[in-house]
Every structure is written in structure tokens, then in C-alpha cells.
PDB file of C-alpha atoms in Angstrom:
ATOM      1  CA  UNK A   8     107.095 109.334  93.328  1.00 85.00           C
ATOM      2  CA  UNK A   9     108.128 109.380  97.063  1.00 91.00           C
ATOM      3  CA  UNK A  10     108.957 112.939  97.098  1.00 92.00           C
ATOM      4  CA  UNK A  11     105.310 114.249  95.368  1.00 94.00           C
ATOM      5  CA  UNK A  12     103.657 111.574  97.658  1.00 95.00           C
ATOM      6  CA  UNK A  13     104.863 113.349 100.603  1.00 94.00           C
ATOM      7  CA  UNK A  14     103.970 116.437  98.974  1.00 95.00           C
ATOM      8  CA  UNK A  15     100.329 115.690  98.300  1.00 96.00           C
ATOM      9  CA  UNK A  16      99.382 114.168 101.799  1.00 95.00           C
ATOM     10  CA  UNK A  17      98.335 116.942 103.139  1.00 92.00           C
ATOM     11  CA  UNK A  18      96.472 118.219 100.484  1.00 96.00           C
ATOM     12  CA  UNK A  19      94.503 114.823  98.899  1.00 97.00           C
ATOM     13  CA  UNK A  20      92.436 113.404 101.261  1.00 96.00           C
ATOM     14  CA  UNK A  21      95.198 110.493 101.710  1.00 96.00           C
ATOM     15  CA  UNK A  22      96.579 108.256 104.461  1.00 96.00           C
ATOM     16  CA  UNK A  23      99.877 107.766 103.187  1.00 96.00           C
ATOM     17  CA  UNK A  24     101.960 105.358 104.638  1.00 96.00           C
ATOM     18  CA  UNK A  25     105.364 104.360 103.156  1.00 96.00           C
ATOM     19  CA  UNK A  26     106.278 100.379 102.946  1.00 95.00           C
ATOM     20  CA  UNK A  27     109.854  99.434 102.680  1.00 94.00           C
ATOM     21  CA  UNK A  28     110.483  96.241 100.419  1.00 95.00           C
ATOM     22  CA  UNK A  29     113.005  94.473  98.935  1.00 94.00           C
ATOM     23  CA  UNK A  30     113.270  95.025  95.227  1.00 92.00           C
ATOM     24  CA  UNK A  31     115.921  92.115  94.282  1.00 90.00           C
ATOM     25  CA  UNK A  32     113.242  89.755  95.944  1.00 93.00           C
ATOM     26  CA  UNK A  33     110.345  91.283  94.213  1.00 95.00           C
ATOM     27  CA  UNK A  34     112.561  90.968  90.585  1.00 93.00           C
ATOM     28  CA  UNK A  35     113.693  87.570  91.410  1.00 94.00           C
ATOM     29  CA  UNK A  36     109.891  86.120  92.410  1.00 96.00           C
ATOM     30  CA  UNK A  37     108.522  88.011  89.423  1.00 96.00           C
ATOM     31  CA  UNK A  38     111.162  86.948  86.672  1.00 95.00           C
ATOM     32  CA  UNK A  39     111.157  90.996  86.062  1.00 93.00           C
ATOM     33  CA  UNK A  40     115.027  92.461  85.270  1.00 88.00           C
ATOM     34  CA  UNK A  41     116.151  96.198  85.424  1.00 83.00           C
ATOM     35  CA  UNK A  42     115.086  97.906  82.156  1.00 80.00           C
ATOM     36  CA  UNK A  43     118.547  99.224  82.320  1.00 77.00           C
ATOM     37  CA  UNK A  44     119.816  96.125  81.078  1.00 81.00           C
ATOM     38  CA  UNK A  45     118.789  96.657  77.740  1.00 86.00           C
ATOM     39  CA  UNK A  46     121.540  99.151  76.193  1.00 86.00           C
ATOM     40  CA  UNK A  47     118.617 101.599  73.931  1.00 91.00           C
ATOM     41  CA  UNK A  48     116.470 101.517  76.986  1.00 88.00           C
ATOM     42  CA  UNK A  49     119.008 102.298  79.162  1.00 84.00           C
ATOM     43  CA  UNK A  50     120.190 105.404  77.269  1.00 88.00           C
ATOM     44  CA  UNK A  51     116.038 106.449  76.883  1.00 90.00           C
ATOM     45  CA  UNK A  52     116.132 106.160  80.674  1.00 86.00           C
ATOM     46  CA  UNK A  53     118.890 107.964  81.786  1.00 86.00           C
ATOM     47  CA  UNK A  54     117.770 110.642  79.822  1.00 90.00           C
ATOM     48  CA  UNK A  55     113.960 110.928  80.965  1.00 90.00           C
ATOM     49  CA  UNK A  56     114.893 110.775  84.286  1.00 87.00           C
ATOM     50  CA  UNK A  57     116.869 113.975  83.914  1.00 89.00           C
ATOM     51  CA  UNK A  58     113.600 115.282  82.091  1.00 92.00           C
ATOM     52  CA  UNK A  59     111.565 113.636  85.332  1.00 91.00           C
ATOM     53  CA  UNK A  60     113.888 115.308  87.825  1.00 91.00           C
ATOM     54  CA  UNK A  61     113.323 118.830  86.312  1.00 93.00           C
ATOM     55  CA  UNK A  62     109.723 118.633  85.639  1.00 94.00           C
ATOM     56  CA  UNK A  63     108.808 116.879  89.443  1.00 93.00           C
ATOM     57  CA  UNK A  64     111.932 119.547  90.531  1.00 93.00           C
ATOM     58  CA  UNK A  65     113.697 116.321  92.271  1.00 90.00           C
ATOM     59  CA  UNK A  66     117.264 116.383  93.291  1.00 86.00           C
ATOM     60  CA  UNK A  67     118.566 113.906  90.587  1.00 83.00           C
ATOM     61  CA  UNK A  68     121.784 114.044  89.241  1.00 78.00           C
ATOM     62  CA  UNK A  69     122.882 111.160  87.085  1.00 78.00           C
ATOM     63  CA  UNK A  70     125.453 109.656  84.836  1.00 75.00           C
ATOM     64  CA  UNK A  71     125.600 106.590  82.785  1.00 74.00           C
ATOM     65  CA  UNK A  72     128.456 105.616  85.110  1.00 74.00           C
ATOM     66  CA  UNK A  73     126.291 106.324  87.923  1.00 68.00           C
ATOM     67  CA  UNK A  74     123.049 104.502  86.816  1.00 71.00           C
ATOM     68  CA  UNK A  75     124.786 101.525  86.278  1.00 70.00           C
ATOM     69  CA  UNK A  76     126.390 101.868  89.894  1.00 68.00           C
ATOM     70  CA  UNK A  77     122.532 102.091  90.941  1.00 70.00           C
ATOM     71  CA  UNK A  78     122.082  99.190  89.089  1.00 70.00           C
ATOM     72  CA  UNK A  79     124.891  96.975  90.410  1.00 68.00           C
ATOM     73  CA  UNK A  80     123.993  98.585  94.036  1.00 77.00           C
ATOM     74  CA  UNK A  81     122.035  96.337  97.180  1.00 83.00           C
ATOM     75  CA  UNK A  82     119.381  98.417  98.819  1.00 88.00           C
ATOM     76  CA  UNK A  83     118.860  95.634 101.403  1.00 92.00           C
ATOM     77  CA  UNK A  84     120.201  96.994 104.210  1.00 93.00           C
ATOM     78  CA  UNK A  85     118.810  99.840 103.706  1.00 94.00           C
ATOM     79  CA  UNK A  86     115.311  98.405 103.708  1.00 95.00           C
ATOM     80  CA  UNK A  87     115.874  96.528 106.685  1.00 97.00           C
ATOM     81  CA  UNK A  88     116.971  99.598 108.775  1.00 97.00           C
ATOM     82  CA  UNK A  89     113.670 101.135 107.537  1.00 97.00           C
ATOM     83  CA  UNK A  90     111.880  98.470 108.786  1.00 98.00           C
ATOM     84  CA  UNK A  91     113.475  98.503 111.749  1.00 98.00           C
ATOM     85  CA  UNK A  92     112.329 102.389 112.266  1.00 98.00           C
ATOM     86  CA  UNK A  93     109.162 101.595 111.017  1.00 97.00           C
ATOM     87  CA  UNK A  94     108.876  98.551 113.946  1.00 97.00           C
ATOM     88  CA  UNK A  95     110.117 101.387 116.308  1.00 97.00           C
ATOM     89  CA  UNK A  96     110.360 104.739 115.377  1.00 96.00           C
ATOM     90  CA  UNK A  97     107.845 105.144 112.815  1.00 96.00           C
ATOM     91  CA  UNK A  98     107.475 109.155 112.794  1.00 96.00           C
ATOM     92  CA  UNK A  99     111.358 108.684 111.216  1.00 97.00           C
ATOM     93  CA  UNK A 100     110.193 106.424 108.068  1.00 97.00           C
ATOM     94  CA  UNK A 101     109.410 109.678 105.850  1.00 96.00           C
ATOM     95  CA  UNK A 102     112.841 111.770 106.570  1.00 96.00           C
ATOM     96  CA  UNK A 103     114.630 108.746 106.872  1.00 97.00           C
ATOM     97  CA  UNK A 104     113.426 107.399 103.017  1.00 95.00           C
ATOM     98  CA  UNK A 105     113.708 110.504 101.726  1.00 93.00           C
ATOM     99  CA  UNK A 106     117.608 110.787 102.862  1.00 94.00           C
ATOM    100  CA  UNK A 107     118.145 107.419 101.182  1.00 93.00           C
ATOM    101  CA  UNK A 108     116.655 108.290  98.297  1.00 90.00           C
ATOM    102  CA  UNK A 109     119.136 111.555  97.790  1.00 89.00           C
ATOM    103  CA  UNK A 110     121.749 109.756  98.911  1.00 88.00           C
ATOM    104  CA  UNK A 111     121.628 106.850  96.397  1.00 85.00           C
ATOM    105  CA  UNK A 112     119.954 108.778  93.124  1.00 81.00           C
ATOM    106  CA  UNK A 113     121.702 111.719  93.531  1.00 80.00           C
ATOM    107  CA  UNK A 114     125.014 111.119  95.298  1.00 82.00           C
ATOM    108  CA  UNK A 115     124.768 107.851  94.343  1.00 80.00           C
ATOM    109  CA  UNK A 116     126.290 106.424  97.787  1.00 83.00           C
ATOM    110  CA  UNK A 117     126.870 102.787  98.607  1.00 86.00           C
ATOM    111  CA  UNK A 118     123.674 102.982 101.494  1.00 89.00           C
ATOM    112  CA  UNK A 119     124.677  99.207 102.427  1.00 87.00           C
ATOM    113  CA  UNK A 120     127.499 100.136 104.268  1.00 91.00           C
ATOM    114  CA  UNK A 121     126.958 100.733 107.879  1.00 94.00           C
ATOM    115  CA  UNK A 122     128.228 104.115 108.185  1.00 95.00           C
ATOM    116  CA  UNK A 123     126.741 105.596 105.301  1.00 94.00           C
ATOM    117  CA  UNK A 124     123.420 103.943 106.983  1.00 96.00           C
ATOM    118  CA  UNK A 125     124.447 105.927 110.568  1.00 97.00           C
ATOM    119  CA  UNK A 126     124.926 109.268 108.324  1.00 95.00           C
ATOM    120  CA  UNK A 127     121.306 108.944 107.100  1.00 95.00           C
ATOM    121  CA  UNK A 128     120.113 108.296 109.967  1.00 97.00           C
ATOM    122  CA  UNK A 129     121.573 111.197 111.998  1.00 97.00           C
ATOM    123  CA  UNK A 130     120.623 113.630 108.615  1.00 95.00           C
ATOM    124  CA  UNK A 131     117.265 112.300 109.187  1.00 96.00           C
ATOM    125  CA  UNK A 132     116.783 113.374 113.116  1.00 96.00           C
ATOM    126  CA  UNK A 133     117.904 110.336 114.674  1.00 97.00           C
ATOM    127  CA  UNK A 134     120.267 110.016 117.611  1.00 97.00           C
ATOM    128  CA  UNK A 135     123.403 108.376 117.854  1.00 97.00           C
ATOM    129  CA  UNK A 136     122.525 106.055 120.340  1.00 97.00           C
ATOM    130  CA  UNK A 137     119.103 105.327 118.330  1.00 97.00           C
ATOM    131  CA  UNK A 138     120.684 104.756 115.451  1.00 97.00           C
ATOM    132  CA  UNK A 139     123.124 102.303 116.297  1.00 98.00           C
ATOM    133  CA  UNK A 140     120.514 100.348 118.608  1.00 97.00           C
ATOM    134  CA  UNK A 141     118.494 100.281 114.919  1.00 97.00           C
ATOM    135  CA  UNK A 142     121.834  99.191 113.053  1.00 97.00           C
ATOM    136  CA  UNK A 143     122.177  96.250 115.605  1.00 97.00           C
ATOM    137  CA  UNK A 144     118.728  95.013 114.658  1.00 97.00           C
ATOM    138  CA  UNK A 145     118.654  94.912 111.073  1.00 97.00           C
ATOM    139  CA  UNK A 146     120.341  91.170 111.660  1.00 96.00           C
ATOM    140  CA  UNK A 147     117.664  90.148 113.260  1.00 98.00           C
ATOM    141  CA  UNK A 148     115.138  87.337 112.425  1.00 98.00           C
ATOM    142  CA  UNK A 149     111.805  89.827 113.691  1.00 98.00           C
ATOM    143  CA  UNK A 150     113.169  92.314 111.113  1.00 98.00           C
ATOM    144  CA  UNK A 151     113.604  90.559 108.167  1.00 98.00           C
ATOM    145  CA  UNK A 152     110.656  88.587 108.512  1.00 98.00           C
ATOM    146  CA  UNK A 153     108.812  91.979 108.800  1.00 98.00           C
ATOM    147  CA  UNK A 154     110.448  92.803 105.616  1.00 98.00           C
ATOM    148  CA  UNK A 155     109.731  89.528 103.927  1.00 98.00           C
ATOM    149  CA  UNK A 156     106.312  89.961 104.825  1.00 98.00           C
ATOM    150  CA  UNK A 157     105.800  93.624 103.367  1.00 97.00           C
ATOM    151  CA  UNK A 158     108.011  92.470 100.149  1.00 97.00           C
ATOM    152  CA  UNK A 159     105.897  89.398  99.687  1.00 98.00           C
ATOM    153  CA  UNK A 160     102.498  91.814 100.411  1.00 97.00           C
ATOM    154  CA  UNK A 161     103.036  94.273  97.430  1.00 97.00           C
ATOM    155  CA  UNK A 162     103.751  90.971  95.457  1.00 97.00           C
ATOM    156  CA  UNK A 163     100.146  89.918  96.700  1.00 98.00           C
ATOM    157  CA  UNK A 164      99.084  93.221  95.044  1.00 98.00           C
ATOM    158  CA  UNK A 165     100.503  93.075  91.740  1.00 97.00           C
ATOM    159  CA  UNK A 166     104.264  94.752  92.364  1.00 97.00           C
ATOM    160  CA  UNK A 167     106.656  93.218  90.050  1.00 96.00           C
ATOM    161  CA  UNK A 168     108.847  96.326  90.360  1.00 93.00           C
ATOM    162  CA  UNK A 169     109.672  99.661  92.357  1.00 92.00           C
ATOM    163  CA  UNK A 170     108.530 102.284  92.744  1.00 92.00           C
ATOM    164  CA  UNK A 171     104.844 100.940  93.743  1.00 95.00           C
ATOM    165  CA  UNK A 172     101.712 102.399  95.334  1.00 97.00           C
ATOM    166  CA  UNK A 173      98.461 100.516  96.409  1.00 97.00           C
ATOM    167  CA  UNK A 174      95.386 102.658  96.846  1.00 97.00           C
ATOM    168  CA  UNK A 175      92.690 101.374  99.187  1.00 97.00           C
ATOM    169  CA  UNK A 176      89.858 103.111  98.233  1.00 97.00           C
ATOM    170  CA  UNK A 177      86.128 101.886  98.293  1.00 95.00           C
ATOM    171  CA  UNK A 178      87.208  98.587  99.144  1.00 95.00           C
ATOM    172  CA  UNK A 179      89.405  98.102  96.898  1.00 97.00           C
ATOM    173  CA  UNK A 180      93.235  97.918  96.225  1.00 97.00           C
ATOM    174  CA  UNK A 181      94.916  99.526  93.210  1.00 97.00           C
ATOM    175  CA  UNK A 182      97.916  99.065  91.985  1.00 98.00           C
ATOM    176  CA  UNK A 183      99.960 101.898  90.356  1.00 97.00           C
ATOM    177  CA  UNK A 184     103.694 101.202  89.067  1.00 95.00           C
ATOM    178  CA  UNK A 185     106.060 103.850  87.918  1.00 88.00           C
ATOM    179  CA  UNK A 186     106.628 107.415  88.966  1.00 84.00           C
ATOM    180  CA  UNK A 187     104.600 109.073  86.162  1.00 88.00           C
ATOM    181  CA  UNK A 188     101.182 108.017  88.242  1.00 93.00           C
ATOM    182  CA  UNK A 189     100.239 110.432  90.607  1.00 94.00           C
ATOM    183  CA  UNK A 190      97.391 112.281  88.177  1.00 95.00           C
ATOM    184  CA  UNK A 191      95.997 108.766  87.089  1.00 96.00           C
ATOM    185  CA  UNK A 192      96.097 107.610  91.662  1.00 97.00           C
ATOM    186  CA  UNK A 193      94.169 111.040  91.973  1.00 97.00           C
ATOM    187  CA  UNK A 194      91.424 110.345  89.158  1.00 97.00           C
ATOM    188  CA  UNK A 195      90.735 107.191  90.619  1.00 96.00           C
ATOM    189  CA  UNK A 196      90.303 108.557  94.276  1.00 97.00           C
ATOM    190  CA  UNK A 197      88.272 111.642  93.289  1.00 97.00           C
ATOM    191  CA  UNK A 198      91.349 114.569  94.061  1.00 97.00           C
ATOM    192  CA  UNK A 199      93.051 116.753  91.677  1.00 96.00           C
ATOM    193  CA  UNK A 200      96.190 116.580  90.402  1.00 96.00           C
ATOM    194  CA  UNK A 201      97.733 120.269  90.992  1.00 96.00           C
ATOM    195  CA  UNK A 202     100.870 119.797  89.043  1.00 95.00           C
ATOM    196  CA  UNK A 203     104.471 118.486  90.954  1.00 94.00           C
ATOM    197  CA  UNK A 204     105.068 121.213  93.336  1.00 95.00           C
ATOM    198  CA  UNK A 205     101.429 121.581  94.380  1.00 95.00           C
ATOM    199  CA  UNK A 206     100.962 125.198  97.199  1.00 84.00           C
ATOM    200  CA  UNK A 207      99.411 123.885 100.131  1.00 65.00           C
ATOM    201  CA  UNK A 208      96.158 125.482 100.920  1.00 57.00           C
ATOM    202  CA  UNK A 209      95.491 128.243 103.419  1.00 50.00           C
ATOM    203  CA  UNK A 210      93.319 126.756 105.841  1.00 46.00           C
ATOM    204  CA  UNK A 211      89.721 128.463 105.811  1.00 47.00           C
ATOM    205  CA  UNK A 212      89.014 131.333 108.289  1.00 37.00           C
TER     206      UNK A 212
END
């Protein structure tokens, strides 16, 4: 969803703006567990997300080894260095998620450890010295109250998993959950879905 998000922004009349949150909070507060966990759903999983991956033409490459790594894996550091960017550095939110997301579905890296964190970030754009300044202040109380906050918003919306969008449109917020609902977000904001790899448009003469 992340990656066809980005890819659609500039051709849907959108304002996208990505929201880090913290999933084990959101599956604790919502009594939701991992789909995974349930051994026929697990094995339907693993192999529609290889199905997913081709059709949305997303670097996934994973095991039944690997999704249970996933599975058994804390994003929370992760999320609270996004914050962090997004309290600071904003215009690195959309490389930065984008190198977590490889790096954890794909390579399926431990992306809690701090320098796996410092290897995004400098894969993303970031320097160094930026990065570690970030590291320093995932720790903090103004950062993980930011990402309490955002965590407890989508909750406010609906979320009782990841991924999540929330469409404000007309007025109104709606909720889509799963990675199989970017045609249904564009009938309900008037654009057209163009397929997973949409071609930008030229821009008119």
C-alpha cells in the first residue's frame, strides 16, 4: 500500500501524508492478533503476498521462516525514529519508510537495532550527523508521546491493524484497512484507479 500510495500522489488529486504508529499498541488496545498465527491462514498469506508483490511489482521476497521472523520482529524503534524525522525532517518520512519497508519485508532485517536504523537512514538521504542526532531522540518523552498520540489517532478512526489509510474527503474520514484498497479509496474520492504501476501524465502544453 505505501509503495502505490506514493505512486498515485501525484496523479489523484491527494494530499498524502504518511503517519507512523505503533502496531503492537494498536493490536494490544484492539484485542486484534497477527493472522499469521493461525497455521492455514498463515500458509494462504505467505502465498498471496508473493501473488501481491508481483501483481503491485513490490520488492517482496519471503519465506515461511522469514514471515514468522516478521512476526516475532518490534517495529518500535523504527516508528519512533520516523517520528522523530517527521517532528524534524519531514521531507525524509517518504524515503525513509520506504527503506524500512524493503529492509524488513524483503531482507527481512532486525530495523530495531540501532545500526541497522543509521543504515536506513543514510540509504534514505540523511547525514551522519543527522541521523545520529535523530537516533538520540527516539528516547525521548516529546517523541513517544508524538507517537502515542498518532497510534492512539488511527485507533480514533477505526485502525485495529496495519497497513491503514484515512481519507478526509467532504468532511469526512474513511477508513480503509489492507493493501488490496487503493481502487475502492479512489471510487470514494472521485479518481481512477490506473492499475499498480500507474504512467504519470505529461503535463498539458
Amino acid at each position: 500500500m505505501l509503495q502505490v500510495l506514493c505512486r498515485y500522489q501525484h496523479i489523484w488529486n491527494i494530499n498524502l501524508r504518511l503517519r507512523p504508529a505503533f502496531l503492537g499498541g494498536i493490536m494490544q488496545a484492539t484485542g486484534n492478533k497477527p493472522p499469521a498465527l493461525l497455521p492455514k491462514r498463515g500458509e494462504y498469506m505467505l502465498k498471496d503476498m508473493k501473488r501481491m508483490a508481483k501483481y503491485y511489482q513490490v520488492p517482496i521476497n519471503i519465506s515461511e521462516d522469514g514471515l514468522q521472523h516478521i512476526l516475532g520482529s518490534s517495529t518500535l524503534g523504527a516508528m519512533r525514529f520516523i517520528t522523530a524525522v517527521d517532528m524534524t525532517q519531514p521531507q525524509y518520512v517518504e524515503p525513509l519508510s520506504r527503506e524500512f519497508w524493503i529492509r524488513f519485508l524483503s531482507q527481512q532485517e532486525d530495523i530495531s537495532q540501532p545500526e541497522n536504523i543509521l543504515a536506513v537512514a543514510k540509504k534514505a538521504g540523511l547525514s551522519a550527523e543527522l541521523a545520529q542526532k535523530l537516533l538520540e531522540m527516539i528516547s525521548t518523552p516529546a517523541v513517544k508521546n508524538r507517537l502515542r498520540e498518532t497510534t492512539e489517532e488511527a485507533m480514533k478512526y477505526g485502525a485495529f491493524g496495519m497497513p491503514a489509510i484515512v481519507a478526509h474527503f467532504n468532511g469526512e474520514p474513511h477508513l480503509f484497512f489492507g493493501s488490496d484498497r487503493i481502487e475502492l479509496l479512489g471510487s470514494i474520492i472521485g479518481e481512477k484507479w490506473l492499475g499498480p504501476v500507474p504512467s504519470v501524465p505529461s503535463p498539458k502544453m
